[in-house]
Short mmCIF file of C-alpha atoms in Angstrom, two decimals:
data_model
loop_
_atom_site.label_atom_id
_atom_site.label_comp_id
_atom_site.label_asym_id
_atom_site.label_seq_id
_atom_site.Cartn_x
_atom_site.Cartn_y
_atom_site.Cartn_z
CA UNK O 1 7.93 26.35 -0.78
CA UNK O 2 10.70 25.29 1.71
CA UNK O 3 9.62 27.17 4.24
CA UNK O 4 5.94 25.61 4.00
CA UNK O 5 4.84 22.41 6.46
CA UNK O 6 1.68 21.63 3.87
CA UNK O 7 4.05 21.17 0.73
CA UNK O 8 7.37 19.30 -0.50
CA UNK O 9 9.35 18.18 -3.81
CA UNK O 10 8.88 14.23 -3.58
CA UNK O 11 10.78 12.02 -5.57
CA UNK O 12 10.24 8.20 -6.74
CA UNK O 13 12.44 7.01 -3.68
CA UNK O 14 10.06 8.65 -1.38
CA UNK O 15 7.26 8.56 -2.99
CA UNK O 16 5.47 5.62 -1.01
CA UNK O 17 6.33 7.54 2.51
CA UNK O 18 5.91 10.81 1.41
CA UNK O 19 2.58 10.16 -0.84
CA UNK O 20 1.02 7.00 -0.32
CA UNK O 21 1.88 6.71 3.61
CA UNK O 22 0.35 10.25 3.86
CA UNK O 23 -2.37 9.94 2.40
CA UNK O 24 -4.25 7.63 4.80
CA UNK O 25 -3.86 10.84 7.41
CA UNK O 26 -4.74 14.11 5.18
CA UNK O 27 -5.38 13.87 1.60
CA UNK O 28 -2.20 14.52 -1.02
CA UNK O 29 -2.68 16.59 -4.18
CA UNK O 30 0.63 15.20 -6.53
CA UNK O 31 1.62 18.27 -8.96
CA UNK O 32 3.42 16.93 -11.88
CA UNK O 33 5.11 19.37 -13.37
CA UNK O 34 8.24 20.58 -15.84
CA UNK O 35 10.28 23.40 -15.02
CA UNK O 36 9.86 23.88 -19.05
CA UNK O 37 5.82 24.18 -18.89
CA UNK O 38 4.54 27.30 -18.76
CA UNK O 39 1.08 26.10 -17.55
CA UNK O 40 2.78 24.54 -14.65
CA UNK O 41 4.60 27.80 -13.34
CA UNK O 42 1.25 29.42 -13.45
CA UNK O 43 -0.27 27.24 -11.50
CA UNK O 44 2.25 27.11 -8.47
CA UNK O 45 1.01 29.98 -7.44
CA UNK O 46 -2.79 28.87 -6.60
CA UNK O 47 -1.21 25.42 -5.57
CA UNK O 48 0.85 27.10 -2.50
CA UNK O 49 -1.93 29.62 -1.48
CA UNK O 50 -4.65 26.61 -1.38
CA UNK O 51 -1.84 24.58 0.52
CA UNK O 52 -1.55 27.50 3.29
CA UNK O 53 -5.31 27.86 3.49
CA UNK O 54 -5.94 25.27 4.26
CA UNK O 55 -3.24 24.88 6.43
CA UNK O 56 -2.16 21.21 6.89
CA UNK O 57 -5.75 19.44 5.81
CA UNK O 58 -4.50 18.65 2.86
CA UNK O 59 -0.89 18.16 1.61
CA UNK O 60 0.63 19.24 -1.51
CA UNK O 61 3.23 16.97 -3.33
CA UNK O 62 5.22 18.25 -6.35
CA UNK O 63 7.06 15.78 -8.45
CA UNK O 64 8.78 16.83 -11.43
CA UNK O 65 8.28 14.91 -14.16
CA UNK O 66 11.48 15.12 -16.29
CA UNK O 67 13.82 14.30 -12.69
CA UNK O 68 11.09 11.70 -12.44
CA UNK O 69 9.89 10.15 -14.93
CA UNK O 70 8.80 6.88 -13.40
CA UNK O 71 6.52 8.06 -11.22
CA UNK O 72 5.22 9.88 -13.83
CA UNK O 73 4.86 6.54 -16.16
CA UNK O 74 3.30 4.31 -13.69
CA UNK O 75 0.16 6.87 -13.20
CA UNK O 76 -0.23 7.52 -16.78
CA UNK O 77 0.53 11.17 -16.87
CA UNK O 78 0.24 12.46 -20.36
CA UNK O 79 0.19 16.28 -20.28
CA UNK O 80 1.38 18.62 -17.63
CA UNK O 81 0.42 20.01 -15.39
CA UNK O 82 -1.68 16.81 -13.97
CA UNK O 83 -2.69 16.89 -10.61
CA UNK O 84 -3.86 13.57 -8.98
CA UNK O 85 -5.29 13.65 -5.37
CA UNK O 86 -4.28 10.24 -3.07
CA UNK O 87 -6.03 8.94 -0.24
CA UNK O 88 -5.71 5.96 1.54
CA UNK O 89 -2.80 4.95 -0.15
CA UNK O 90 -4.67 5.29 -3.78
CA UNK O 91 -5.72 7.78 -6.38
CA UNK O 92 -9.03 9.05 -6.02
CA UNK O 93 -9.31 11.95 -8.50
CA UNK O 94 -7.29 13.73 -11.29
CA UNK O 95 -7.09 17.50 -12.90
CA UNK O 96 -5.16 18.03 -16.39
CA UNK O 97 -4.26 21.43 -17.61
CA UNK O 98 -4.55 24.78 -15.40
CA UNK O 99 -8.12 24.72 -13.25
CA UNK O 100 -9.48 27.36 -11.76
CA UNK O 101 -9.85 27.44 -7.86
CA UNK O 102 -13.34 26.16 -7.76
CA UNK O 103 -12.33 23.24 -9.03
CA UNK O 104 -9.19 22.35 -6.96
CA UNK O 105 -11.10 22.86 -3.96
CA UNK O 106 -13.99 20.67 -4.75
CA UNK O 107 -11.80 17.73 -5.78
CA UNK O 108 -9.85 18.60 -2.43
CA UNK O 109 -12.77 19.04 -0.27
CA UNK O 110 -15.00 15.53 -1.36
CA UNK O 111 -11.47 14.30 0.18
CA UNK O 112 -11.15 15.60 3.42
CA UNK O 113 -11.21 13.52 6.49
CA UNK O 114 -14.44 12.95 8.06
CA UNK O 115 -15.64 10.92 11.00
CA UNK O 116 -14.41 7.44 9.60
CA UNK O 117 -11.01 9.01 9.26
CA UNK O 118 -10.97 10.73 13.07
CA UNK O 119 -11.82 6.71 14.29
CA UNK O 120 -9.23 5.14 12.22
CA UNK O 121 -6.84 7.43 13.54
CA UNK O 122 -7.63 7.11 17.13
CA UNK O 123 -7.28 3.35 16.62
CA UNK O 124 -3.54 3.74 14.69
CA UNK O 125 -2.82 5.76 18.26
CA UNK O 126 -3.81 2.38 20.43
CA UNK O 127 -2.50 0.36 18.39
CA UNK O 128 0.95 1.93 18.35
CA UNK O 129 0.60 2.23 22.84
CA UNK O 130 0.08 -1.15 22.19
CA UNK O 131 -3.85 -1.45 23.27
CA UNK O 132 -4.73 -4.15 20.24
CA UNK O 133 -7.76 -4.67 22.21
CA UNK O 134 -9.07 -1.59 22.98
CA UNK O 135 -8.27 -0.30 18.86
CA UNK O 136 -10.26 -3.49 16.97
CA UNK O 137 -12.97 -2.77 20.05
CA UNK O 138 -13.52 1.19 18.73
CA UNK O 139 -13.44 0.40 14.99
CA UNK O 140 -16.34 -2.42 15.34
CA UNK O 141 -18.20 -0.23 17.22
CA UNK O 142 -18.15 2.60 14.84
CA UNK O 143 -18.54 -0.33 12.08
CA UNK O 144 -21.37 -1.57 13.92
CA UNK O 145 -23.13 2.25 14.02
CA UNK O 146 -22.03 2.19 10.18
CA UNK O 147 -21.97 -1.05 8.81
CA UNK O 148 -21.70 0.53 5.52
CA UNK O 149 -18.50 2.34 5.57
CA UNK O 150 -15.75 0.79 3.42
CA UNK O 151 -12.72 3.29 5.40
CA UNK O 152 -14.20 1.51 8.44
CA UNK O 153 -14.20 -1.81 7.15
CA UNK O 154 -10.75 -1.59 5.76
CA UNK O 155 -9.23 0.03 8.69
CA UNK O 156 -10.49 -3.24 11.02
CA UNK O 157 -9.11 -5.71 8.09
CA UNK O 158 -5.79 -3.67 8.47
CA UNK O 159 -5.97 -3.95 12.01
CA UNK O 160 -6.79 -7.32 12.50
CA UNK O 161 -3.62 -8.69 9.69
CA UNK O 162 -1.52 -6.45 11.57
CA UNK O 163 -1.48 -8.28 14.60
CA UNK O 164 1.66 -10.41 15.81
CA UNK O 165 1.70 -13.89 14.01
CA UNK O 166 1.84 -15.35 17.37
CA UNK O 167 -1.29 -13.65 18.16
CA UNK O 168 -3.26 -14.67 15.45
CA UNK O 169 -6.30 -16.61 15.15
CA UNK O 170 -8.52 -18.18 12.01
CA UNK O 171 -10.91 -16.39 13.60
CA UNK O 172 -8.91 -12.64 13.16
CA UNK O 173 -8.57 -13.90 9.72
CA UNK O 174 -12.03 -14.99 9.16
CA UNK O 175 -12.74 -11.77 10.35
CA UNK O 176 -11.03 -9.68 8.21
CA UNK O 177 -11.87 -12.00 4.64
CA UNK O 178 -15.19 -11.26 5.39
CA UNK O 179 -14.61 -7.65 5.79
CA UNK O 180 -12.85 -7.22 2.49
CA UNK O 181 -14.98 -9.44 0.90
CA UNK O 182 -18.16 -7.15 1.51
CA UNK O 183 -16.73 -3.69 0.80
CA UNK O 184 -18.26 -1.90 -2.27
CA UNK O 185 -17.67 -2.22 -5.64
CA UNK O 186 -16.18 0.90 -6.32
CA UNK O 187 -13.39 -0.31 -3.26
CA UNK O 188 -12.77 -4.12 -4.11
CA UNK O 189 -10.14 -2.93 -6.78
CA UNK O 190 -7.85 -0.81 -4.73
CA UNK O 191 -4.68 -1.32 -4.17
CA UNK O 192 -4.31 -0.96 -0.45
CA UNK O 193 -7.09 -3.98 -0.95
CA UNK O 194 -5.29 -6.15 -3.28
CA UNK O 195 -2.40 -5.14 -0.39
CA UNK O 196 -4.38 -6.35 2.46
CA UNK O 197 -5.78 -9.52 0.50
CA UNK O 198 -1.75 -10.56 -0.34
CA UNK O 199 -0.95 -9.95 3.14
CA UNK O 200 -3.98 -12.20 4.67
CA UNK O 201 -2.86 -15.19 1.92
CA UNK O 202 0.76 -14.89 3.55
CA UNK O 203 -0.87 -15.52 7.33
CA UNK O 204 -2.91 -18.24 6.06
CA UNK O 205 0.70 -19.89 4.75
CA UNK O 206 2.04 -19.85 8.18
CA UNK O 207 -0.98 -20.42 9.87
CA UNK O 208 -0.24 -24.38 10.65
CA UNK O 209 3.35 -23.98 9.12
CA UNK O 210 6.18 -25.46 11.68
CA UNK O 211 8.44 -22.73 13.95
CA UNK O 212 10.96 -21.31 11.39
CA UNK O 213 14.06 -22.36 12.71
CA UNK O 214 12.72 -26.10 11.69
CA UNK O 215 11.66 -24.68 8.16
CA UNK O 216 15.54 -23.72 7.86
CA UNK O 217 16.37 -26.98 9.27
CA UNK O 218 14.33 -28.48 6.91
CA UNK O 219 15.74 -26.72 3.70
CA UNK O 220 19.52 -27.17 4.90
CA UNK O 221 19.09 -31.06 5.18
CA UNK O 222 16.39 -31.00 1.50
CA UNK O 223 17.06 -27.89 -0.91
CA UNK O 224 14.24 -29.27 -3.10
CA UNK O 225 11.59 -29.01 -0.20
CA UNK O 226 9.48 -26.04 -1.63
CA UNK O 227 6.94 -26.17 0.93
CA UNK O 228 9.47 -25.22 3.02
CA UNK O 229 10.87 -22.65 0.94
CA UNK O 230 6.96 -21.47 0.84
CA UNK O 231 6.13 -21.27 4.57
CA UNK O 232 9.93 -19.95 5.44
CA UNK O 233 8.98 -17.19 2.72
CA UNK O 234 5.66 -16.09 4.31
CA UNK O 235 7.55 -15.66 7.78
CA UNK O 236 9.87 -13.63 5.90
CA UNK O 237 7.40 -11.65 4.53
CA UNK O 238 5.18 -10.59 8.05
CA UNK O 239 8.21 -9.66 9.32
CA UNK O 240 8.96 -7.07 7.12
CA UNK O 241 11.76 -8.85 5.85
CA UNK O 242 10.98 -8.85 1.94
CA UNK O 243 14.15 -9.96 -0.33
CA UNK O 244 14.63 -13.24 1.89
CA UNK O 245 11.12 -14.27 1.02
CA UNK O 246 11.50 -13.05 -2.67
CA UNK O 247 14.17 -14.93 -2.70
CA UNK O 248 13.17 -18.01 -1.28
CA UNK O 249 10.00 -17.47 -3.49
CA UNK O 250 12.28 -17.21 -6.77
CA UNK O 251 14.05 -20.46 -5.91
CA UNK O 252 10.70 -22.36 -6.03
CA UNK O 253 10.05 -21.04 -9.54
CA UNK O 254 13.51 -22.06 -10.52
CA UNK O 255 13.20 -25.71 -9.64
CA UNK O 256 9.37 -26.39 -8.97
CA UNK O 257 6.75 -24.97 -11.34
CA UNK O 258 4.32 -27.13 -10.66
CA UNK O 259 4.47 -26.75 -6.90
CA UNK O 260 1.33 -25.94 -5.10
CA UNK O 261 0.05 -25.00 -8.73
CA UNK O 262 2.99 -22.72 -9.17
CA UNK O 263 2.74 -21.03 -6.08
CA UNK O 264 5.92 -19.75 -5.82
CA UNK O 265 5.04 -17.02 -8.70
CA UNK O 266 1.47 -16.70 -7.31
CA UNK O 267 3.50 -15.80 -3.90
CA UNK O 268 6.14 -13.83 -5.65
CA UNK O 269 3.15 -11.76 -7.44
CA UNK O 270 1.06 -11.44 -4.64
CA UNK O 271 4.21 -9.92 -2.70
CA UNK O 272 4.91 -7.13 -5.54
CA UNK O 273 1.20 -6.49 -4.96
CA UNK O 274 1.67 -5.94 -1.52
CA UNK O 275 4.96 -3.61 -1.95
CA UNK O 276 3.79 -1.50 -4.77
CA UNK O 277 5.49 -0.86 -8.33
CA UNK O 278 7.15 1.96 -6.93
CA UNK O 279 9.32 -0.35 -4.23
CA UNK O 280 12.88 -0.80 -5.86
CA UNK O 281 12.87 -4.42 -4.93
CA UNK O 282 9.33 -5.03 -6.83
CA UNK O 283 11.60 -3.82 -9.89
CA UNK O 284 14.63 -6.16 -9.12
CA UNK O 285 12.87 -9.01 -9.02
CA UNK O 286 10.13 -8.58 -11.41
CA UNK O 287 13.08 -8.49 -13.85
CA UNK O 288 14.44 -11.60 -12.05
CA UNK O 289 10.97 -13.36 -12.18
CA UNK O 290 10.43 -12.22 -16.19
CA UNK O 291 13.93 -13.91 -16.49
CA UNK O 292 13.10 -17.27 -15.10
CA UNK O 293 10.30 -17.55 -16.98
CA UNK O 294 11.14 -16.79 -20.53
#
């Protein structure tokens, strides 16, 4: 298995990079498994020679269950072996017990990346030579030719919230509410959704918020001033920089519930969202949060 490029032991630490960050280029079949099942050993076999036939347009992901039981927890495995097959960030179909290799395939193959997928991916490459322009201009024409297709749709939300704060417009966000507002039903419950929503609610924060160096000011000379705390915590937050907001976000929950509604928790949740349950801070200061409130 070492010397494959399609498969790789993945552990809770990695599993957001090496599943869920995957997943939105080539589908990821997760193997749960026990070196103690006798099921799983005799399916390892089919796994790797699906993995190298298909060579790289899917990805297989083997977690061991006992080494790992969190990961295991959080997606409700009950009986190995249990595949579950990711994409876009989120489980899209499951397998428990040995299957034969009609099946695998077929759950692999409803999966693999189509036309949506080829677009979104050209517009990830602009985006990263720094062509904003020319990426949101080739996913709302291929929305436009499609105006049905939720991978489209959320591709151009994640595009448009992942624009610099200083370029940002209500418009951009306008934009991208709207998008996520009309996917289909089967979609409005994902989590790279509930993701993308938490992340727009953060840019709204800072949308007519003062430069942060006067936020700072502003708490230094008035510890009490949680909309300060609030804005200061959704600059933390687009740039990447995730325990300084949770922590400014915690501090409003410690001395003002009733702030914006208690909008310090609302933030603090909608943050988690964003990060995932598998994100060791999420756990930190979940336990922090649970604290404060009891």
């Amino acid at each position: 298995m070492a010397d494959s490029p399609h498969i790789a032991d993945v552990t809770t630490a990695d599993f957001p990079k090496g599943v869920l960050e995957k997943s939105r280029d080539v589908p990821v079949l997760v193997d749960f498994w026990a070196a103690w099942c006798g099921p799983c050993r005799m399916l390892t076999p089919l796994l790797t020679k699906l993995a190298e036939d298909y060579g790289g347009r899917f990805f297989l992901a083997k977690v061991n269950a006992d080494s790992d039981p969190d990961v295991a927890v959080q997606y409700g495995i009950r009986g190995l072996p249990t595949l579950i097959l990711f994409r876009h960030g989120a489980p899209v179909g499951q397998l428990v017990g040995v299957q034969p290799e009609s099946a695998i395939r077929a759950l692999i193959d409803r999966h693999l990346p189509n036309a949506a997928d080829a677009t979104a991916q050209r517009a990830a490459a602009l985006h990263g030579a720094g062509q904003t322009e020319q990426a949101l201009a080739l996913l709302r024409e291929a929305l436009a030719a499609d105006p049905a297709n939720d991978r489209l749709k959320i591709e151009l939300a994640r595009s448009l919230l992942a624009l610099p704060i200083l370029a940002q417009r209500q418009a951009h966000l306008a934009e991208a509410e709207n998008l996520l507002d009309s996917l289909s039903v089967e979609k409005l419950g994902d989590p790279e959704v509930a993701a993308l929503r938490a992340r727009l609610q953060f840019l709204r924060i800072v949308a007519n918020a003062p430069p942060l160096p006067e936020l700072e000011r502003r708490i230094a000379a008035d510890p009490a001033n949680a909309e300060a705390r609030y804005q200061l915590s959704a600059y933390k937050v687009l740039e990447n920089d995730y325990e300084p907001a949770m922590q400014q976000l915690l501090e409003i929950v410690r001395r003002d519930r009733k702030f914006g509604d208690d909008a310090g928790r609302k933030a603090l949740v909608d943050l988690f969202t964003m990060l995932g349950t598998t994100d060791p801070l999420v756990a930190k200061y979940r336990g922090l949060l649970s604290k404060e409130l009891n």
